């Protein structure tokens, strides 16, 4: 089927300032309490006009204060002026004081721009169980508001300010063209890492110049997150702060009308592509990993079965250890698939490393063994398990488990 | 409430030969194909008379041939003469040939003792995806049948023959006295380890001199396994071969009648105690671990909620890494409890390391921090999380995750 749109994807761009009508800044205000103002820790994203906004949040029972505040704000207001994000302190497990601080942060930003508190969103990542140093954060916000720009340096500073144990900023620009019209989506993310005695929070911020209804944005963002950010795993630990936000300010020429099938298709493709690139960057920069592995399960009875097996394989310590050791250990793969307890039949399973057959109807194709070993030594490869039970499929991106991961995370 | 029984538990005994009417042997027949007959790899357990038998098996969709054969045998016959067990080859993922080999093994033992094939059970642990060296195994069985005894050396050889990456044999003897009567339960187990590119199989064999019905034995064994073997985790990976078997031969004076409440209580207490000791030994000898941690969840709405949270905590890579580092990281504990998604409320949670309060109603009791750090540096400690939502509770035994575990399991 021909697509009615064209997509250009540019990775590792300056950042969000590349999209019309957005200005950003990243500054340092020593949120980590280390007397170091040079470490960027506060990012401010501001839209010239109020933007349609939506978010997808962690489903952890224990949600950090900023997550609870953002959920309430998006319920109260479909339009948002700004996002304020900090690294170094997660404002999680901080009780009433934490909620007051998150609300106060939004109010402080809102007052600068003369909008309602509900028209500001807040995200935090870093150390948990400690109160936010509010005076420092506020001075950071003031400084950021004075430095706002759409130049490359401002964009890059913002994408660096949300990093914790990330080794590099993660950004993408997606330009979409359809029916002679053009729009852009830019994104930045921080990844699965937890330096300081803490947790693997992922944050992603997407901005676009389209005009769109909140309902349709919500639906599209949820779908994109499900296909991308919810299909990655580094250590299987879901954070209290995971957040994906998207602002669409209508500063461009394109309206994504719910009656325009081409527009819908193009916007969805764009937001999925931007999310996919960021999700892959998050796994690829996972703590102390050496390999990114795509796990695909095909021929499942339904998507739920395929997803369960993908996650069992992608989170198995034994499987992940064997990837680290370049060991093409199919036994651990079938074992993990089996303990997902979805009703698989070993004798029906075909298994592949990239395109090379490993199991045919549950039996090893030993002649191919030299080729498996070659593939598993690569930095990225794909494992495909065909259950031969139905037609559903799912995939996730995972990473290996290394001795350095354990040492990095063993703490104090 | 007073107990109507007295239990004596003796750990690290010689083994199963200590129970009346059982003889055992352990021999080496080079199942690992390393030209090394000195490595014990074949254990034979024989009851003088046919014994009432029951088993609990892995619930993995992918079950190894011996598991499938044993399930069929126990369905066909309530009485069993012998158990034949080997290490070095798991006979898993071996298709029709594997099934034929497992059946053939039982037939071979049955012929020696003039019983039916269905009156022999078989267990295998070790490398998967390779066919059993049947000629070697048969010569091992013959040799074992000639060496059967109830002396200490025979018992110890049997308990060593089932070891894979275990560093020591695991045995227990439980003597129970009630209403002036005495019976014994002895057990041996092999643990959660996977040297060779394989999987964490646990096997446990219990024998007793009571006479008992198969139905009641089945019920008691299942209950005991649920409270003990199913409440341990080293790496969260469930094997294709996990098996617990119990034989009761009636060689003693005690009948466990279903109408005798005292007998029932005493037998259950005995089998639970024997299983508990073996389960703890399995975790304590987990691959490259340095710590054994009991995770207790109290005040849950129901046992299912408590168990889910226990498992989320006990299997979290971040939690396990922090134990390794002696880091009293309560944030990772509440994070894991939250992503079990059972509907917990952080503000209600009380958390303890041993008896020291860490969180009170979700807030850290910072004054206790020096004490937490002391406790987490111990080789064993208990984490208790009170959800304050109800009255149900559950616990599991877990272990830390070490850099050496990863290196040990990275394979080729």
PDB file of C-alpha atoms in Angstrom, chain A residues 190-381:
ATOM      1  CA  UNK A 190      16.498  10.844  29.015  1.00  0.00           C
ATOM      2  CA  UNK A 191      17.029   7.255  29.625  1.00  0.00           C
ATOM      3  CA  UNK A 192      17.028   4.195  31.701  1.00  0.00           C
ATOM      4  CA  UNK A 193      19.651   4.863  34.262  1.00  0.00           C
ATOM      5  CA  UNK A 194      19.959   5.428  37.921  1.00  0.00           C
ATOM      6  CA  UNK A 195      23.108   6.973  39.117  1.00  0.00           C
ATOM      7  CA  UNK A 196      22.739   7.979  42.745  1.00  0.00           C
ATOM      8  CA  UNK A 197      20.898   5.387  44.807  1.00  0.00           C
ATOM      9  CA  UNK A 198      17.894   5.514  42.627  1.00  0.00           C
ATOM     10  CA  UNK A 199      15.758   4.491  39.764  1.00  0.00           C
ATOM     11  CA  UNK A 200      15.520   4.041  36.042  1.00  0.00           C
ATOM     12  CA  UNK A 201      13.351   6.926  35.017  1.00  0.00           C
ATOM     13  CA  UNK A 202      12.606   7.709  31.415  1.00  0.00           C
ATOM     14  CA  UNK A 203      11.341  11.118  30.371  1.00  0.00           C
ATOM     15  CA  UNK A 204      10.482  12.124  26.819  1.00  0.00           C
ATOM     16  CA  UNK A 205       9.235  15.470  25.542  1.00  0.00           C
ATOM     17  CA  UNK A 206       7.819  15.864  22.042  1.00  0.00           C
ATOM     18  CA  UNK A 207       6.790  19.146  20.450  1.00  0.00           C
ATOM     19  CA  UNK A 208       5.097  19.809  17.117  1.00  0.00           C
ATOM     20  CA  UNK A 209       3.856  22.808  15.171  1.00  0.00           C
ATOM     21  CA  UNK A 210       0.580  21.188  14.106  1.00  0.00           C
ATOM     22  CA  UNK A 211      -2.793  22.216  15.416  1.00  0.00           C
ATOM     23  CA  UNK A 212      -4.721  19.264  16.803  1.00  0.00           C
ATOM     24  CA  UNK A 213      -7.506  18.433  19.279  1.00  0.00           C
ATOM     25  CA  UNK A 214      -6.494  17.168  22.711  1.00  0.00           C
ATOM     26  CA  UNK A 215      -8.533  13.990  22.300  1.00  0.00           C
ATOM     27  CA  UNK A 216      -6.859  13.023  19.079  1.00  0.00           C
ATOM     28  CA  UNK A 217      -3.425  13.945  20.399  1.00  0.00           C
ATOM     29  CA  UNK A 218      -4.083  11.833  23.474  1.00  0.00           C
ATOM     30  CA  UNK A 219      -5.070   8.831  21.387  1.00  0.00           C
ATOM     31  CA  UNK A 220      -2.094   9.201  19.058  1.00  0.00           C
ATOM     32  CA  UNK A 221       0.435   9.706  21.845  1.00  0.00           C
ATOM     33  CA  UNK A 222      -0.881   6.704  23.756  1.00  0.00           C
ATOM     34  CA  UNK A 223      -0.652   4.543  20.643  1.00  0.00           C
ATOM     35  CA  UNK A 224       2.860   5.751  19.870  1.00  0.00           C
ATOM     36  CA  UNK A 225       4.016   5.184  23.465  1.00  0.00           C
ATOM     37  CA  UNK A 226       2.557   1.675  23.458  1.00  0.00           C
ATOM     38  CA  UNK A 227       4.425   0.759  20.314  1.00  0.00           C
ATOM     39  CA  UNK A 228       7.734   2.305  21.365  1.00  0.00           C
ATOM     40  CA  UNK A 229       8.433   3.502  24.929  1.00  0.00           C
ATOM     41  CA  UNK A 230       6.372   0.655  26.371  1.00  0.00           C
ATOM     42  CA  UNK A 231       8.316  -1.863  24.302  1.00  0.00           C
ATOM     43  CA  UNK A 232      11.753  -1.312  25.748  1.00  0.00           C
ATOM     44  CA  UNK A 233      13.364  -2.867  28.783  1.00  0.00           C
ATOM     45  CA  UNK A 234      16.778  -2.456  30.314  1.00  0.00           C
ATOM     46  CA  UNK A 235      16.247  -3.983  33.726  1.00  0.00           C
ATOM     47  CA  UNK A 236      12.497  -4.527  33.927  1.00  0.00           C
ATOM     48  CA  UNK A 237      12.176  -1.993  36.736  1.00  0.00           C
ATOM     49  CA  UNK A 238       9.404   0.533  36.068  1.00  0.00           C
ATOM     50  CA  UNK A 239       9.968   3.908  37.634  1.00  0.00           C
ATOM     51  CA  UNK A 240       7.709   6.117  39.736  1.00  0.00           C
ATOM     52  CA  UNK A 241       8.408   9.074  37.423  1.00  0.00           C
ATOM     53  CA  UNK A 242       8.215   7.766  33.825  1.00  0.00           C
ATOM     54  CA  UNK A 243       6.564  10.427  31.696  1.00  0.00           C
ATOM     55  CA  UNK A 244       6.041  11.202  28.006  1.00  0.00           C
ATOM     56  CA  UNK A 245       4.625  14.628  27.183  1.00  0.00           C
ATOM     57  CA  UNK A 246       3.647  16.137  23.838  1.00  0.00           C
ATOM     58  CA  UNK A 247       2.834  19.769  23.077  1.00  0.00           C
ATOM     59  CA  UNK A 248       1.358  20.869  19.719  1.00  0.00           C
ATOM     60  CA  UNK A 249       1.170  24.637  19.332  1.00  0.00           C
ATOM     61  CA  UNK A 250      -0.306  25.139  15.876  1.00  0.00           C
ATOM     62  CA  UNK A 251       2.475  27.538  14.875  1.00  0.00           C
ATOM     63  CA  UNK A 252       2.789  25.808  11.498  1.00  0.00           C
ATOM     64  CA  UNK A 253       0.304  25.598   8.618  1.00  0.00           C
ATOM     65  CA  UNK A 254      -1.006  22.127   9.249  1.00  0.00           C
ATOM     66  CA  UNK A 255      -4.174  21.205  11.035  1.00  0.00           C
ATOM     67  CA  UNK A 256      -4.607  17.550  11.925  1.00  0.00           C
ATOM     68  CA  UNK A 257      -8.346  17.340  11.437  1.00  0.00           C
ATOM     69  CA  UNK A 258     -10.084  14.202  12.588  1.00  0.00           C
ATOM     70  CA  UNK A 259     -11.937  14.092   9.277  1.00  0.00           C
ATOM     71  CA  UNK A 260      -8.762  14.178   7.176  1.00  0.00           C
ATOM     72  CA  UNK A 261      -7.534  10.586   6.852  1.00  0.00           C
ATOM     73  CA  UNK A 262      -4.255  11.622   5.195  1.00  0.00           C
ATOM     74  CA  UNK A 263      -3.466  14.069   7.979  1.00  0.00           C
ATOM     75  CA  UNK A 264      -4.224  11.490  10.638  1.00  0.00           C
ATOM     76  CA  UNK A 265      -2.031   8.910   8.968  1.00  0.00           C
ATOM     77  CA  UNK A 266       0.833  11.358   8.550  1.00  0.00           C
ATOM     78  CA  UNK A 267       0.696  12.633  12.138  1.00  0.00           C
ATOM     79  CA  UNK A 268       0.556   9.152  13.609  1.00  0.00           C
ATOM     80  CA  UNK A 269       3.455   8.006  11.468  1.00  0.00           C
ATOM     81  CA  UNK A 270       5.459  11.044  12.554  1.00  0.00           C
ATOM     82  CA  UNK A 271       4.834  10.704  16.265  1.00  0.00           C
ATOM     83  CA  UNK A 272       5.512   6.949  16.183  1.00  0.00           C
ATOM     84  CA  UNK A 273       8.753   7.506  14.302  1.00  0.00           C
ATOM     85  CA  UNK A 274       9.968  10.194  16.696  1.00  0.00           C
ATOM     86  CA  UNK A 275       9.083   7.977  19.657  1.00  0.00           C
ATOM     87  CA  UNK A 276      10.727   4.929  18.124  1.00  0.00           C
ATOM     88  CA  UNK A 277      14.014   6.745  17.593  1.00  0.00           C
ATOM     89  CA  UNK A 278      14.041   8.073  21.160  1.00  0.00           C
ATOM     90  CA  UNK A 279      13.080   4.681  22.627  1.00  0.00           C
ATOM     91  CA  UNK A 280      15.897   2.979  20.772  1.00  0.00           C
ATOM     92  CA  UNK A 281      18.336   5.626  22.004  1.00  0.00           C
ATOM     93  CA  UNK A 282      17.200   5.005  25.581  1.00  0.00           C
ATOM     94  CA  UNK A 283      17.975   1.285  25.346  1.00  0.00           C
ATOM     95  CA  UNK A 284      21.202   1.905  23.448  1.00  0.00           C
ATOM     96  CA  UNK A 285      22.411   4.162  26.253  1.00  0.00           C
ATOM     97  CA  UNK A 286      21.176   1.816  29.014  1.00  0.00           C
ATOM     98  CA  UNK A 287      23.489   1.543  31.984  1.00  0.00           C
ATOM     99  CA  UNK A 288      26.648  -0.361  31.152  1.00  0.00           C
ATOM    100  CA  UNK A 289      25.040  -2.381  28.384  1.00  0.00           C
ATOM    101  CA  UNK A 290      27.065  -3.698  25.458  1.00  0.00           C
ATOM    102  CA  UNK A 291      24.268  -4.957  23.171  1.00  0.00           C
ATOM    103  CA  UNK A 292      20.784  -3.994  21.978  1.00  0.00           C
ATOM    104  CA  UNK A 293      18.621  -6.965  21.070  1.00  0.00           C
ATOM    105  CA  UNK A 294      15.219  -6.918  19.418  1.00  0.00           C
ATOM    106  CA  UNK A 295      12.999  -9.787  20.563  1.00  0.00           C
ATOM    107  CA  UNK A 296      10.150 -10.579  18.154  1.00  0.00           C
ATOM    108  CA  UNK A 297       7.454 -13.145  18.833  1.00  0.00           C
ATOM    109  CA  UNK A 298       5.346 -14.139  15.824  1.00  0.00           C
ATOM    110  CA  UNK A 299       2.617 -16.679  15.197  1.00  0.00           C
ATOM    111  CA  UNK A 300       1.010 -16.064  18.590  1.00  0.00           C
ATOM    112  CA  UNK A 301      -2.652 -16.686  19.380  1.00  0.00           C
ATOM    113  CA  UNK A 302      -3.036 -13.023  20.297  1.00  0.00           C
ATOM    114  CA  UNK A 303      -0.915  -9.963  20.997  1.00  0.00           C
ATOM    115  CA  UNK A 304      -1.124 -10.479  24.746  1.00  0.00           C
ATOM    116  CA  UNK A 305       0.556 -13.864  24.403  1.00  0.00           C
ATOM    117  CA  UNK A 306       3.250 -12.450  22.125  1.00  0.00           C
ATOM    118  CA  UNK A 307       3.921  -9.545  24.501  1.00  0.00           C
ATOM    119  CA  UNK A 308       4.141 -11.761  27.592  1.00  0.00           C
ATOM    120  CA  UNK A 309       6.726 -13.964  25.924  1.00  0.00           C
ATOM    121  CA  UNK A 310       8.684 -10.969  24.620  1.00  0.00           C
ATOM    122  CA  UNK A 311       8.882  -9.598  28.158  1.00  0.00           C
ATOM    123  CA  UNK A 312       9.781 -12.949  29.744  1.00  0.00           C
ATOM    124  CA  UNK A 313      12.685 -13.304  27.312  1.00  0.00           C
ATOM    125  CA  UNK A 314      13.713  -9.651  27.397  1.00  0.00           C
ATOM    126  CA  UNK A 315      13.795  -9.590  31.211  1.00  0.00           C
ATOM    127  CA  UNK A 316      15.379 -12.991  31.883  1.00  0.00           C
ATOM    128  CA  UNK A 317      18.635 -12.607  33.802  1.00  0.00           C
ATOM    129  CA  UNK A 318      19.942 -15.794  32.244  1.00  0.00           C
ATOM    130  CA  UNK A 319      19.086 -14.733  28.713  1.00  0.00           C
ATOM    131  CA  UNK A 320      20.572 -11.270  29.239  1.00  0.00           C
ATOM    132  CA  UNK A 321      23.737 -12.704  30.792  1.00  0.00           C
ATOM    133  CA  UNK A 322      24.186 -15.031  27.824  1.00  0.00           C
ATOM    134  CA  UNK A 323      23.878 -12.098  25.386  1.00  0.00           C
ATOM    135  CA  UNK A 324      26.654 -10.370  27.291  1.00  0.00           C
ATOM    136  CA  UNK A 325      28.779 -13.488  26.843  1.00  0.00           C
ATOM    137  CA  UNK A 326      27.950 -13.799  23.108  1.00  0.00           C
ATOM    138  CA  UNK A 327      26.494 -17.236  23.882  1.00  0.00           C
ATOM    139  CA  UNK A 328      23.715 -18.269  21.446  1.00  0.00           C
ATOM    140  CA  UNK A 329      21.869 -20.062  24.228  1.00  0.00           C
ATOM    141  CA  UNK A 330      18.525 -21.059  22.704  1.00  0.00           C
ATOM    142  CA  UNK A 331      17.689 -23.236  25.737  1.00  0.00           C
ATOM    143  CA  UNK A 332      17.355 -20.173  27.951  1.00  0.00           C
ATOM    144  CA  UNK A 333      15.105 -18.550  25.325  1.00  0.00           C
ATOM    145  CA  UNK A 334      12.679 -21.488  25.163  1.00  0.00           C
ATOM    146  CA  UNK A 335      12.813 -21.819  28.953  1.00  0.00           C
ATOM    147  CA  UNK A 336      11.833 -18.157  29.409  1.00  0.00           C
ATOM    148  CA  UNK A 337       9.128 -18.477  26.737  1.00  0.00           C
ATOM    149  CA  UNK A 338       7.808 -21.481  28.628  1.00  0.00           C
ATOM    150  CA  UNK A 339       7.628 -19.845  32.039  1.00  0.00           C
ATOM    151  CA  UNK A 340       5.554 -17.013  30.612  1.00  0.00           C
ATOM    152  CA  UNK A 341       2.928 -19.799  30.847  1.00  0.00           C
ATOM    153  CA  UNK A 342       0.865 -18.732  27.875  1.00  0.00           C
ATOM    154  CA  UNK A 343       0.448 -22.260  26.504  1.00  0.00           C
ATOM    155  CA  UNK A 344       3.262 -22.664  23.980  1.00  0.00           C
ATOM    156  CA  UNK A 345       4.168 -25.958  22.322  1.00  0.00           C
ATOM    157  CA  UNK A 346       7.902 -26.504  22.011  1.00  0.00           C
ATOM    158  CA  UNK A 347       7.534 -28.860  19.040  1.00  0.00           C
ATOM    159  CA  UNK A 348       5.975 -26.056  17.000  1.00  0.00           C
ATOM    160  CA  UNK A 349       8.541 -23.363  17.677  1.00  0.00           C
ATOM    161  CA  UNK A 350      10.831 -21.989  14.967  1.00  0.00           C
ATOM    162  CA  UNK A 351      13.577 -19.729  16.261  1.00  0.00           C
ATOM    163  CA  UNK A 352      15.922 -17.402  14.392  1.00  0.00           C
ATOM    164  CA  UNK A 353      18.923 -15.221  15.181  1.00  0.00           C
ATOM    165  CA  UNK A 354      18.545 -12.563  12.495  1.00  0.00           C
ATOM    166  CA  UNK A 355      17.671 -14.700   9.455  1.00  0.00           C
ATOM    167  CA  UNK A 356      19.496 -17.835  10.557  1.00  0.00           C
ATOM    168  CA  UNK A 357      17.382 -20.763  11.735  1.00  0.00           C
ATOM    169  CA  UNK A 358      18.224 -22.012  15.237  1.00  0.00           C
ATOM    170  CA  UNK A 359      15.238 -24.231  16.016  1.00  0.00           C
ATOM    171  CA  UNK A 360      12.969 -25.877  13.480  1.00  0.00           C
ATOM    172  CA  UNK A 361       9.833 -27.323  15.080  1.00  0.00           C
ATOM    173  CA  UNK A 362      11.589 -27.255  18.453  1.00  0.00           C
ATOM    174  CA  UNK A 363      14.722 -29.074  17.271  1.00  0.00           C
ATOM    175  CA  UNK A 364      18.113 -27.379  16.990  1.00  0.00           C
ATOM    176  CA  UNK A 365      19.471 -26.858  13.480  1.00  0.00           C
ATOM    177  CA  UNK A 366      22.993 -27.639  14.592  1.00  0.00           C
ATOM    178  CA  UNK A 367      24.532 -27.121  11.157  1.00  0.00           C
ATOM    179  CA  UNK A 368      23.876 -23.399  11.584  1.00  0.00           C
ATOM    180  CA  UNK A 369      25.678 -23.110  14.921  1.00  0.00           C
ATOM    181  CA  UNK A 370      28.763 -21.273  13.623  1.00  0.00           C
ATOM    182  CA  UNK A 371      26.450 -18.641  12.127  1.00  0.00           C
ATOM    183  CA  UNK A 372      24.479 -18.178  15.386  1.00  0.00           C
ATOM    184  CA  UNK A 373      27.692 -17.535  17.251  1.00  0.00           C
ATOM    185  CA  UNK A 374      28.720 -14.916  14.724  1.00  0.00           C
ATOM    186  CA  UNK A 375      25.388 -13.097  15.013  1.00  0.00           C
ATOM    187  CA  UNK A 376      25.302 -13.088  18.807  1.00  0.00           C
ATOM    188  CA  UNK A 377      28.725 -11.455  18.843  1.00  0.00           C
ATOM    189  CA  UNK A 378      27.270  -8.364  17.111  1.00  0.00           C
ATOM    190  CA  UNK A 379      26.291  -5.216  18.983  1.00  0.00           C
ATOM    191  CA  UNK A 380      22.731  -5.506  17.749  1.00  0.00           C
ATOM    192  CA  UNK A 381      20.741  -8.446  16.473  1.00  0.00           C
TER     193      UNK A 381
END
